[in-house]
GROMACS .gro file of C-alpha atoms in nm:
model
  439
    1MET     CA    1  10.529   9.255  10.774
    2ALA     CA    2  10.262   9.499  10.879
    3VAL     CA    3  10.337   9.659  11.205
    4THR     CA    4  10.058   9.648  11.466
    5SER     CA    5   9.999   9.816  11.785
    6HIS     CA    6  10.132   9.651  12.098
    7PRO     CA    7   9.879   9.448  12.294
    8SER     CA    8   9.823   9.477  12.651
    9ILE     CA    9  10.096   9.333  12.881
   10LYS     CA   10   9.905   9.350  13.197
   11SER     CA   11   9.951   9.079  13.454
   12ARG     CA   12   9.871   8.738  13.320
   13ASP     CA   13   9.981   8.431  13.514
   14GLY     CA   14  10.240   8.628  13.689
   15VAL     CA   15  10.443   8.719  13.376
   16SER     CA   16  10.385   9.095  13.371
   17THR     CA   17  10.740   9.169  13.480
   18LEU     CA   18  10.888   8.939  13.218
   19ALA     CA   19  10.653   9.086  12.967
   20CYS     CA   20  10.776   9.426  13.019
   21ARG     CA   21  11.137   9.303  12.950
   22TRP     CA   22  11.026   9.050  12.683
   23PRO     CA   23  10.721   9.181  12.489
   24LEU     CA   24  10.664   8.834  12.323
   25LEU     CA   25  10.573   8.702  12.652
   26GLY     CA   26  10.274   8.953  12.675
   27GLN     CA   27  10.116   8.817  12.357
   28ARG     CA   28   9.860   8.544  12.331
   29ARG     CA   29   9.986   8.195  12.408
   30PRO     CA   30   9.921   8.064  12.059
   31LEU     CA   31  10.109   8.343  11.900
   32VAL     CA   32  10.410   8.284  12.130
   33GLY     CA   33  10.413   7.913  12.038
   34TYR     CA   34  10.364   7.985  11.669
   35VAL     CA   35  10.657   8.244  11.672
   36CYS     CA   36  10.895   8.016  11.872
   37ALA     CA   37  10.805   7.726  11.641
   38ILE     CA   38  10.889   7.917  11.327
   39VAL     CA   39  11.213   8.052  11.471
   40ALA     CA   40  11.308   7.695  11.585
   41LEU     CA   41  11.236   7.561  11.250
   42ASP     CA   42  11.448   7.825  11.077
   43LEU     CA   43  11.737   7.764  11.312
   44ALA     CA   44  11.722   7.389  11.246
   45ALA     CA   45  11.707   7.445  10.876
   46ILE     CA   46  12.029   7.675  10.907
   47VAL     CA   47  12.216   7.406  11.092
   48LEU     CA   48  12.098   7.135  10.842
   49PHE     CA   49  12.175   7.308  10.523
   50ALA     CA   50  12.514   7.465  10.650
   51ALA     CA   51  12.631   7.121  10.735
   52SER     CA   52  12.549   6.986  10.388
   53THR     CA   53  12.663   7.291  10.183
   54GLU     CA   54  13.001   7.336  10.032
   55PHE     CA   55  13.081   7.716  10.055
   56THR     CA   56  13.279   7.854   9.768
   57TRP     CA   57  13.439   8.191   9.703
   58ARG     CA   58  13.210   8.254   9.401
   59ASP     CA   59  12.898   8.191   9.601
   60VAL     CA   60  13.016   8.404   9.892
   61LEU     CA   61  13.107   8.693   9.649
   62THR     CA   62  12.765   8.679   9.486
   63PHE     CA   63  12.587   8.672   9.833
   64GLY     CA   64  12.799   8.967   9.935
   65ALA     CA   65  12.714   9.166   9.631
   66LEU     CA   66  12.343   9.103   9.672
   67MET     CA   67  12.354   9.196  10.020
   68GLY     CA   68  12.541   9.510   9.942
   69CYS     CA   69  12.279   9.609   9.694
   70GLY     CA   70  12.014   9.548   9.970
   71ALA     CA   71  12.211   9.758  10.215
   72VAL     CA   72  12.215  10.046   9.953
   73CYS     CA   73  11.830  10.029   9.929
   74ILE     CA   74  11.800  10.028  10.308
   75GLU     CA   75  12.028  10.342  10.331
   76ALA     CA   76  11.803  10.508  10.069
   77THR     CA   77  11.498  10.423  10.285
   78ARG     CA   78  11.670  10.562  10.600
   79ARG     CA   79  11.745  10.888  10.422
   80LEU     CA   80  11.387  10.933  10.304
   81GLY     CA   81  11.240  10.828  10.641
   82VAL     CA   82  10.993  10.570  10.735
   83PRO     CA   83  10.675  10.638  10.945
   84ALA     CA   84  10.559  10.372  11.199
   85GLY     CA   85  10.342  10.102  11.034
   86VAL     CA   86  10.496  10.122  10.691
   87SER     CA   87  10.661   9.787  10.609
   88ARG     CA   88  10.631   9.729  10.227
   89ASP     CA   89  10.964   9.740  10.042
   90LEU     CA   90  11.139   9.583   9.746
   91LEU     CA   91  11.397   9.394   9.935
   92SER     CA   92  11.264   9.072   9.757
   93ALA     CA   93  11.458   9.198   9.446
   94TRP     CA   94  11.769   9.087   9.639
   95TRP     CA   95  11.626   8.798   9.844
   96LEU     CA   96  11.493   8.605   9.532
   97PRO     CA   97  11.821   8.612   9.350
   98VAL     CA   98  11.987   8.466   9.652
   99ALA     CA   99  11.723   8.189   9.664
  100LEU     CA  100  11.757   8.123   9.277
  101LEU     CA  101  12.130   8.147   9.212
  102LEU     CA  102  12.286   8.020   9.548
  103PRO     CA  103  12.249   7.710   9.773
  104PRO     CA  104  11.952   7.713  10.004
  105VAL     CA  105  12.157   7.803  10.316
  106TYR     CA  106  12.223   8.150  10.176
  107ALA     CA  107  11.842   8.206  10.148
  108LEU     CA  108  11.819   8.143  10.524
  109PHE     CA  109  12.106   8.390  10.605
  110ALA     CA  110  11.996   8.676  10.377
  111PRO     CA  111  11.699   8.807  10.569
  112ILE     CA  112  11.898   8.799  10.890
  113VAL     CA  113  12.153   9.030  10.741
  114LEU     CA  114  11.896   9.274  10.592
  115GLN     CA  115  11.670   9.268  10.901
  116ILE     CA  116  11.971   9.361  11.121
  117LEU     CA  117  12.045   9.657  10.894
  118LEU     CA  118  11.676   9.762  10.906
  119GLN     CA  119  11.677   9.736  11.292
  120VAL     CA  120  12.001   9.937  11.320
  121ARG     CA  121  11.987  10.200  11.030
  122VAL     CA  122  11.612  10.251  10.965
  123ARG     CA  123  11.398  10.203  11.280
  124ALA     CA  124  11.441   9.991  11.598
  125THR     CA  125  11.127   9.786  11.652
  126VAL     CA  126  11.017   9.506  11.893
  127LEU     CA  127  11.302   9.250  11.850
  128TYR     CA  128  11.084   8.938  11.826
  129ARG     CA  129  10.912   9.083  11.521
  130ARG     CA  130  11.240   9.133  11.333
  131VAL     CA  131  11.333   8.769  11.442
  132PHE     CA  132  11.015   8.625  11.324
  133SER     CA  133  11.031   8.822  10.990
  134SER     CA  134  11.376   8.691  10.928
  135ALA     CA  135  11.266   8.340  10.998
  136ALA     CA  136  10.954   8.354  10.782
  137ILE     CA  137  11.135   8.506  10.486
  138GLY     CA  138  11.422   8.260  10.533
  139LEU     CA  139  11.203   7.959  10.538
  140ALA     CA  140  11.012   8.089  10.228
  141GLY     CA  141  11.330   8.158  10.042
  142CYS     CA  142  11.486   7.822  10.150
  143THR     CA  143  11.184   7.639  10.025
  144ALA     CA  144  11.178   7.826   9.691
  145SER     CA  145  11.566   7.762   9.661
  146VAL     CA  146  11.525   7.385   9.711
  147VAL     CA  147  11.238   7.362   9.462
  148PHE     CA  148  11.420   7.574   9.192
  149HIS     CA  149  11.743   7.375   9.240
  150ARG     CA  150  11.548   7.041   9.216
  151PHE     CA  151  11.474   7.123   8.843
  152VAL     CA  152  11.760   7.357   8.756
  153GLU     CA  153  12.105   7.226   8.859
  154ASP     CA  154  12.312   7.512   8.725
  155PRO     CA  155  12.140   7.850   8.781
  156ARG     CA  156  12.361   8.001   8.510
  157VAL     CA  157  12.133   7.861   8.251
  158LEU     CA  158  11.884   8.147   8.332
  159SER     CA  159  12.097   8.356   8.103
  160GLN     CA  160  12.106   8.107   7.823
  161ASP     CA  161  11.855   8.037   7.545
  162GLY     CA  162  11.538   7.860   7.641
  163GLY     CA  163  11.257   7.969   7.856
  164LEU     CA  164  11.206   7.661   8.071
  165PRO     CA  165  11.467   7.778   8.349
  166ILE     CA  166  11.290   8.110   8.363
  167ILE     CA  167  10.957   7.940   8.406
  168TYR     CA  168  11.099   7.746   8.696
  169ALA     CA  169  11.226   8.068   8.841
  170VAL     CA  170  10.888   8.233   8.823
  171VAL     CA  171  10.731   7.922   8.980
  172ALA     CA  172  10.985   7.932   9.262
  173SER     CA  173  10.928   8.314   9.306
  174VAL     CA  174  10.552   8.263   9.341
  175LEU     CA  175  10.607   7.990   9.590
  176PHE     CA  176  10.831   8.222   9.792
  177CYS     CA  177  10.561   8.504   9.792
  178LEU     CA  178  10.285   8.250   9.888
  179LEU     CA  179  10.475   8.101  10.172
  180ASN     CA  180  10.610   8.428  10.306
  181ILE     CA  181  10.268   8.588  10.305
  182GLY     CA  182  10.101   8.276  10.444
  183LEU     CA  183  10.337   8.257  10.748
  184ILE     CA  184  10.296   8.623  10.835
  185ALA     CA  185   9.918   8.608  10.782
  186ILE     CA  186   9.891   8.310  11.032
  187ALA     CA  187  10.084   8.512  11.280
  188ALA     CA  188   9.857   8.811  11.233
  189HIS     CA  189   9.547   8.607  11.265
  190THR     CA  190   9.680   8.422  11.581
  191ALA     CA  191   9.758   8.752  11.735
  192ASP     CA  192   9.400   8.877  11.665
  193PRO     CA  193   9.148   8.588  11.575
  194ASP     CA  194   8.876   8.840  11.537
  195ILE     CA  195   9.041   8.996  11.233
  196ALA     CA  196   8.918   8.856  10.895
  197TRP     CA  197   9.152   8.666  10.676
  198ARG     CA  198   9.099   8.889  10.394
  199GLU     CA  199   9.254   9.159  10.594
  200VAL     CA  200   9.574   8.981  10.664
  201LEU     CA  201   9.615   8.844  10.326
  202TRP     CA  202   9.602   9.026   9.990
  203ASP     CA  203   9.417   9.325   9.863
  204ARG     CA  204   9.451   9.469   9.511
  205GLU     CA  205   9.743   9.693   9.594
  206SER     CA  206   9.941   9.410   9.769
  207VAL     CA  207   9.889   9.170   9.474
  208LEU     CA  208  10.028   9.437   9.238
  209LEU     CA  209  10.326   9.497   9.455
  210ASP     CA  210  10.399   9.120   9.488
  211ILE     CA  211  10.394   9.089   9.115
  212VAL     CA  212  10.641   9.386   9.081
  213GLU     CA  213  10.866   9.222   9.336
  214LEU     CA  214  10.854   8.893   9.165
  215CYS     CA  215  10.942   9.042   8.829
  216LEU     CA  216  11.231   9.247   8.971
  217GLY     CA  217  11.368   8.940   9.149
  218VAL     CA  218  11.364   8.726   8.832
  219MET     CA  219  11.520   8.999   8.626
  220VAL     CA  220  11.793   9.063   8.877
  221SER     CA  221  11.868   8.699   8.882
  222ILE     CA  222  11.905   8.682   8.513
  223CYS     CA  223  12.136   8.981   8.510
  224CYS     CA  224  12.335   8.846   8.799
  225SER     CA  225  12.366   8.499   8.614
  226LEU     CA  226  12.510   8.678   8.308
  227ASN     CA  227  12.777   8.884   8.498
  228LEU     CA  228  12.790   8.992   8.859
  229GLY     CA  229  12.888   9.335   8.748
  230LEU     CA  230  12.551   9.395   8.590
  231LEU     CA  231  12.430   9.446   8.948
  232VAL     CA  232  12.555   9.800   8.911
  233LEU     CA  233  12.303   9.848   8.630
  234THR     CA  234  12.004   9.692   8.819
  235LEU     CA  235  12.057   9.879   9.144
  236PRO     CA  236  11.957  10.240   9.035
  237PRO     CA  237  11.602  10.133   8.903
  238VAL     CA  238  11.532   9.919   9.214
  239VAL     CA  239  11.642  10.206   9.444
  240LEU     CA  240  11.419  10.451   9.237
  241LEU     CA  241  11.121  10.211   9.261
  242GLN     CA  242  11.178  10.169   9.637
  243ARG     CA  243  11.184  10.542   9.701
  244SER     CA  244  10.865  10.590   9.491
  245LEU     CA  245  10.692  10.316   9.683
  246LEU     CA  246  10.800  10.467  10.011
  247HIS     CA  247  10.694  10.812   9.909
  248ALA     CA  248  10.339  10.680   9.829
  249GLN     CA  249  10.331  10.512  10.162
  250LEU     CA  250  10.440  10.825  10.336
  251GLN     CA  251  10.162  11.010  10.165
  252ALA     CA  252   9.913  10.762  10.275
  253ALA     CA  253  10.054  10.765  10.631
  254ALA     CA  254  10.013  11.133  10.648
  255ARG     CA  255   9.643  11.106  10.585
  256THR     CA  256   9.560  10.826  10.826
  257ASP     CA  257   9.540  10.800  11.203
  258ALA     CA  258   9.827  10.584  11.331
  259LYS     CA  259   9.620  10.391  11.574
  260THR     CA  260   9.295  10.316  11.382
  261GLY     CA  261   9.402  10.330  11.019
  262LEU     CA  262   9.108  10.569  10.949
  263LEU     CA  263   9.143  10.919  10.798
  264ASN     CA  264   9.286  11.177  11.041
  265ALA     CA  265   9.103  11.491  11.121
  266ALA     CA  266   9.261  11.704  10.853
  267ALA     CA  267   9.233  11.444  10.575
  268TRP     CA  268   8.867  11.379  10.668
  269GLN     CA  269   8.792  11.742  10.660
  270ARG     CA  270   8.933  11.769  10.312
  271GLU     CA  271   8.744  11.466  10.192
  272ALA     CA  272   8.415  11.590  10.356
  273ASP     CA  273   8.444  11.929  10.204
  274THR     CA  274   8.486  11.770   9.861
  275GLU     CA  275   8.169  11.554   9.912
  276ILE     CA  276   7.971  11.856  10.035
  277VAL     CA  277   8.068  12.061   9.728
  278ARG     CA  278   7.962  11.764   9.505
  279ALA     CA  279   7.629  11.726   9.691
  280ARG     CA  280   7.561  12.101   9.647
  281ARG     CA  281   7.624  12.075   9.268
  282THR     CA  282   7.411  11.766   9.211
  283GLY     CA  283   7.143  11.837   9.464
  284ASP     CA  284   7.196  11.495   9.632
  285THR     CA  285   7.131  11.442  10.009
  286LEU     CA  286   7.414  11.397  10.261
  287ALA     CA  287   7.432  11.306  10.622
  288LEU     CA  288   7.698  11.338  10.893
  289LEU     CA  289   7.741  11.127  11.205
  290ILE     CA  290   7.954  11.206  11.514
  291ILE     CA  291   8.026  10.898  11.723
  292ASP     CA  292   8.156  10.917  12.076
  293ILE     CA  293   8.257  10.608  12.287
  294ASP     CA  294   8.062  10.626  12.624
  295HIS     CA  295   8.270  10.651  12.936
  296PHE     CA  296   8.590  10.575  12.743
  297LYS     CA  297   8.802  10.723  13.028
  298ARG     CA  298   8.687  10.452  13.252
  299VAL     CA  299   8.832  10.191  13.015
  300ASN     CA  300   9.162  10.371  13.025
  301ASP     CA  301   9.162  10.412  13.398
  302ALA     CA  302   9.061  10.057  13.477
  303HIS     CA  303   9.255   9.856  13.210
  304GLY     CA  304   9.518  10.084  13.081
  305HIS     CA  305   9.579  10.281  12.761
  306LEU     CA  306   9.696   9.983  12.559
  307VAL     CA  307   9.353   9.815  12.610
  308GLY     CA  308   9.189  10.152  12.524
  309ASP     CA  309   9.396  10.153  12.197
  310GLN     CA  310   9.259   9.798  12.136
  311VAL     CA  311   8.914   9.935  12.179
  312LEU     CA  312   8.975  10.200  11.930
  313VAL     CA  313   9.110   9.968  11.685
  314GLY     CA  314   8.821   9.734  11.716
  315LEU     CA  315   8.569  10.011  11.679
  316ALA     CA  316   8.747  10.134  11.365
  317ALA     CA  317   8.731   9.788  11.219
  318THR     CA  318   8.368   9.769  11.288
  319LEU     CA  319   8.307  10.102  11.126
  320ARG     CA  320   8.501   9.992  10.813
  321SER     CA  321   8.295   9.666  10.790
  322GLN     CA  322   7.951   9.819  10.827
  323LEU     CA  323   7.990  10.113  10.596
  324ARG     CA  324   8.016  10.155  10.213
  325ASP     CA  325   8.345  10.195  10.044
  326TYR     CA  326   8.263  10.561   9.941
  327ASP     CA  327   8.150  10.671  10.294
  328VAL     CA  328   8.405  10.905  10.451
  329VAL     CA  329   8.509  10.766  10.783
  330GLY     CA  330   8.765  10.938  11.024
  331ARG     CA  331   8.888  10.968  11.371
  332PHE     CA  332   8.816  11.321  11.490
  333GLY     CA  333   9.024  11.303  11.804
  334GLY     CA  334   9.034  11.101  12.128
  335GLU     CA  335   8.734  10.864  12.131
  336GLU     CA  336   8.531  11.063  11.883
  337PHE     CA  337   8.480  10.946  11.515
  338VAL     CA  338   8.302  11.112  11.221
  339VAL     CA  339   8.128  10.955  10.940
  340LEU     CA  340   7.995  11.125  10.624
  341LEU     CA  341   7.726  10.947  10.424
  342PRO     CA  342   7.688  11.068  10.067
  343GLY     CA  343   7.338  11.017   9.923
  344ALA     CA  344   7.185  10.930  10.253
  345ASP     CA  345   6.859  11.100  10.382
  346MET     CA  346   6.755  11.120  10.744
  347GLU     CA  347   6.593  10.782  10.765
  348GLU     CA  348   6.889  10.607  10.616
  349ALA     CA  349   7.138  10.801  10.830
  350CYS     CA  350   6.956  10.696  11.143
  351GLN     CA  351   6.931  10.333  11.034
  352VAL     CA  352   7.302  10.332  10.960
  353ALA     CA  353   7.375  10.504  11.302
  354GLU     CA  354   7.149  10.246  11.484
  355ARG     CA  355   7.321   9.950  11.307
  356LEU     CA  356   7.662  10.081  11.411
  357ARG     CA  357   7.548  10.140  11.768
  358VAL     CA  358   7.419   9.772  11.792
  359HIS     CA  359   7.735   9.610  11.635
  360ILE     CA  360   7.974   9.806  11.853
  361SER     CA  361   7.767   9.718  12.162
  362HIS     CA  362   7.830   9.347  12.071
  363MET     CA  363   8.199   9.410  12.018
  364ALA     CA  364   8.429   9.246  12.289
  365VAL     CA  365   8.802   9.326  12.348
  366PRO     CA  366   8.996   9.076  12.566
  367ALA     CA  367   9.191   9.230  12.861
  368GLY     CA  368   9.356   9.036  13.127
  369GLY     CA  369   9.116   8.739  13.124
  370THR     CA  370   8.806   8.965  13.085
  371LEU     CA  371   8.611   9.104  12.797
  372ILE     CA  372   8.573   9.473  12.759
  373ARG     CA  373   8.245   9.604  12.607
  374VAL     CA  374   8.170   9.966  12.515
  375THR     CA  375   7.864  10.152  12.383
  376ILE     CA  376   7.853  10.462  12.169
  377SER     CA  377   7.636  10.770  12.141
  378VAL     CA  378   7.561  10.908  11.785
  379GLY     CA  379   7.450  11.258  11.676
  380VAL     CA  380   7.308  11.277  11.324
  381ALA     CA  381   7.282  11.594  11.096
  382LEU     CA  382   7.147  11.623  10.749
  383MET     CA  383   7.259  11.864  10.485
  384SER     CA  384   7.012  12.139  10.382
  385ILE     CA  385   6.811  12.079  10.709
  386HIS     CA  386   7.073  12.126  10.974
  387GLY     CA  387   7.334  12.317  10.773
  388ASP     CA  388   7.475  12.389  10.424
  389ASP     CA  389   7.847  12.360  10.505
  390LEU     CA  390   8.069  12.129  10.702
  391ILE     CA  391   8.102  12.361  11.013
  392ASP     CA  392   7.713  12.397  11.044
  393LEU     CA  393   7.673  12.021  11.004
  394LEU     CA  394   7.941  11.940  11.262
  395ALA     CA  395   7.783  12.184  11.498
  396ALA     CA  396   7.445  12.028  11.457
  397ALA     CA  397   7.554  11.674  11.493
  398ASP     CA  398   7.758  11.781  11.800
  399LEU     CA  399   7.442  11.915  11.958
  400ALA     CA  400   7.260  11.596  11.880
  401LEU     CA  401   7.548  11.408  12.034
  402TYR     CA  402   7.519  11.613  12.342
  403ARG     CA  403   7.150  11.537  12.352
  404ALA     CA  404   7.211  11.168  12.336
  405LYS     CA  405   7.452  11.186  12.629
  406GLU     CA  406   7.193  11.382  12.828
  407LEU     CA  407   6.932  11.134  12.765
  408GLY     CA  408   7.143  10.851  12.904
  409ARG     CA  409   7.393  10.762  12.629
  410ASP     CA  410   7.408  10.452  12.405
  411GLN     CA  411   7.150  10.597  12.163
  412VAL     CA  412   7.113  10.792  11.840
  413CYS     CA  413   6.983  11.145  11.843
  414VAL     CA  414   6.909  11.420  11.586
  415PRO     CA  415   6.902  11.793  11.652
  416VAL     CA  416   6.584  11.930  11.803
  417ALA     CA  417   6.397  12.097  11.524
  418GLN     CA  418   6.339  12.463  11.595
  419GLN     CA  419   5.968  12.523  11.534
  420PRO     CA  420   5.876  12.866  11.407
  421PRO     CA  421   5.695  13.084  11.671
  422PRO     CA  422   5.318  13.068  11.633
  423PHE     CA  423   5.148  13.362  11.486
  424PRO     CA  424   4.959  13.587  11.736
  425GLU     CA  425   4.588  13.553  11.731
  426THR     CA  426   4.437  13.869  11.607
  427THR     CA  427   4.067  13.967  11.589
  428PRO     CA  428   3.979  14.029  11.230
  429PRO     CA  429   3.864  14.377  11.154
  430PRO     CA  430   3.476  14.417  11.140
  431ARG     CA  431   3.334  14.416  10.778
  432SER     CA  432   3.260  14.756  10.656
  433LEU     CA  433   2.889  14.812  10.607
  434PRO     CA  434   2.783  14.890  10.251
  435LYS     CA  435   2.728  15.259  10.201
  436ASP     CA  436   2.368  15.372  10.197
  437PRO     CA  437   2.298  15.517   9.857
  438ASN     CA  438   2.063  15.769  10.006
  439LEU     CA  439   2.349  15.925  10.196
   0.00000   0.00000   0.00000
């Protein structure tokens, strides 16, 4: 599940003290109700299926072996390191075989075991998030297990000839992915109703990763149904893929700002330098915007830094939604953001800046029963007119931003053009008279 920044836990109906001790109480009431309902449903399912399941040593041994493989993957993750906000892993390679090969109750227990290991061995996070993740994964795995065992009575037929059991396994795995992502997406949208559904569901990278997890889970299930000892052969490839995935996530995290998800200052500068070199080579236009939130310190002082962080997150989301995919957007530090607009002339750059100003002025962030609204000031600079390299463009846009603040903020300004000094008026020399030929 994607890790999000903590919402404000300021006083709300007298629960501020409890919210400090129990962060779930500081969330929106619909989210609190949803999380409690999912956890209660998971506990009820555990009691129901545990009472109707006959536990055998064979099943317990298989469950222990799969959880042991998951523990090895978690230990490999711990040794490599995990930055805050990175949550994608390949633990479904072990959850899916539990759902396909064992009775449904084991699918409910599996995420509890591995989430405890993640909390203890990798990174301690807010407890209710671990609990909710365990419940969501458990319910999705239990549903997939019930569906699969409804059509395949003996899971060992996965290793025999005939493709029908494998098709059922794939269908059950797809169901597991859909339910798991759906439950978590509902929680994310309930926590922040302003966020678009497409942002909490799939993107191209997530779909590819889900397909990889599905394939791994089915293949591990087939190997495990053949012989439990084959897990020794499936473990190294999964660990290697897990480390490769985590390495890519670490690289992405090193380029992005932790609060807003935009490029950090260093990564933005590298991207901007590349675009400027390209613009010089091709002769294209290029514009730069510096955006500053007006009186941002007042927001932090009046409502707290957590609300200030929500303002930054909301502004970043507005920037992403209003700009093109190839525009280079970053957080420059504090409440300052920078945008590079390849191919934009001065008129287009000012239109984009004005559109951003209007949209952000309409943005509202809830805080303690009130709505926080902010405005921005924007400085605009154009390549070849205000500078030929990044330093010159930043200096020119910064001067324009300073001018916008001097003029009252909440506006877009460009650098004042320096007019060339007028030529001094001089009296033209008198015409020379033609020479007298008689002289």
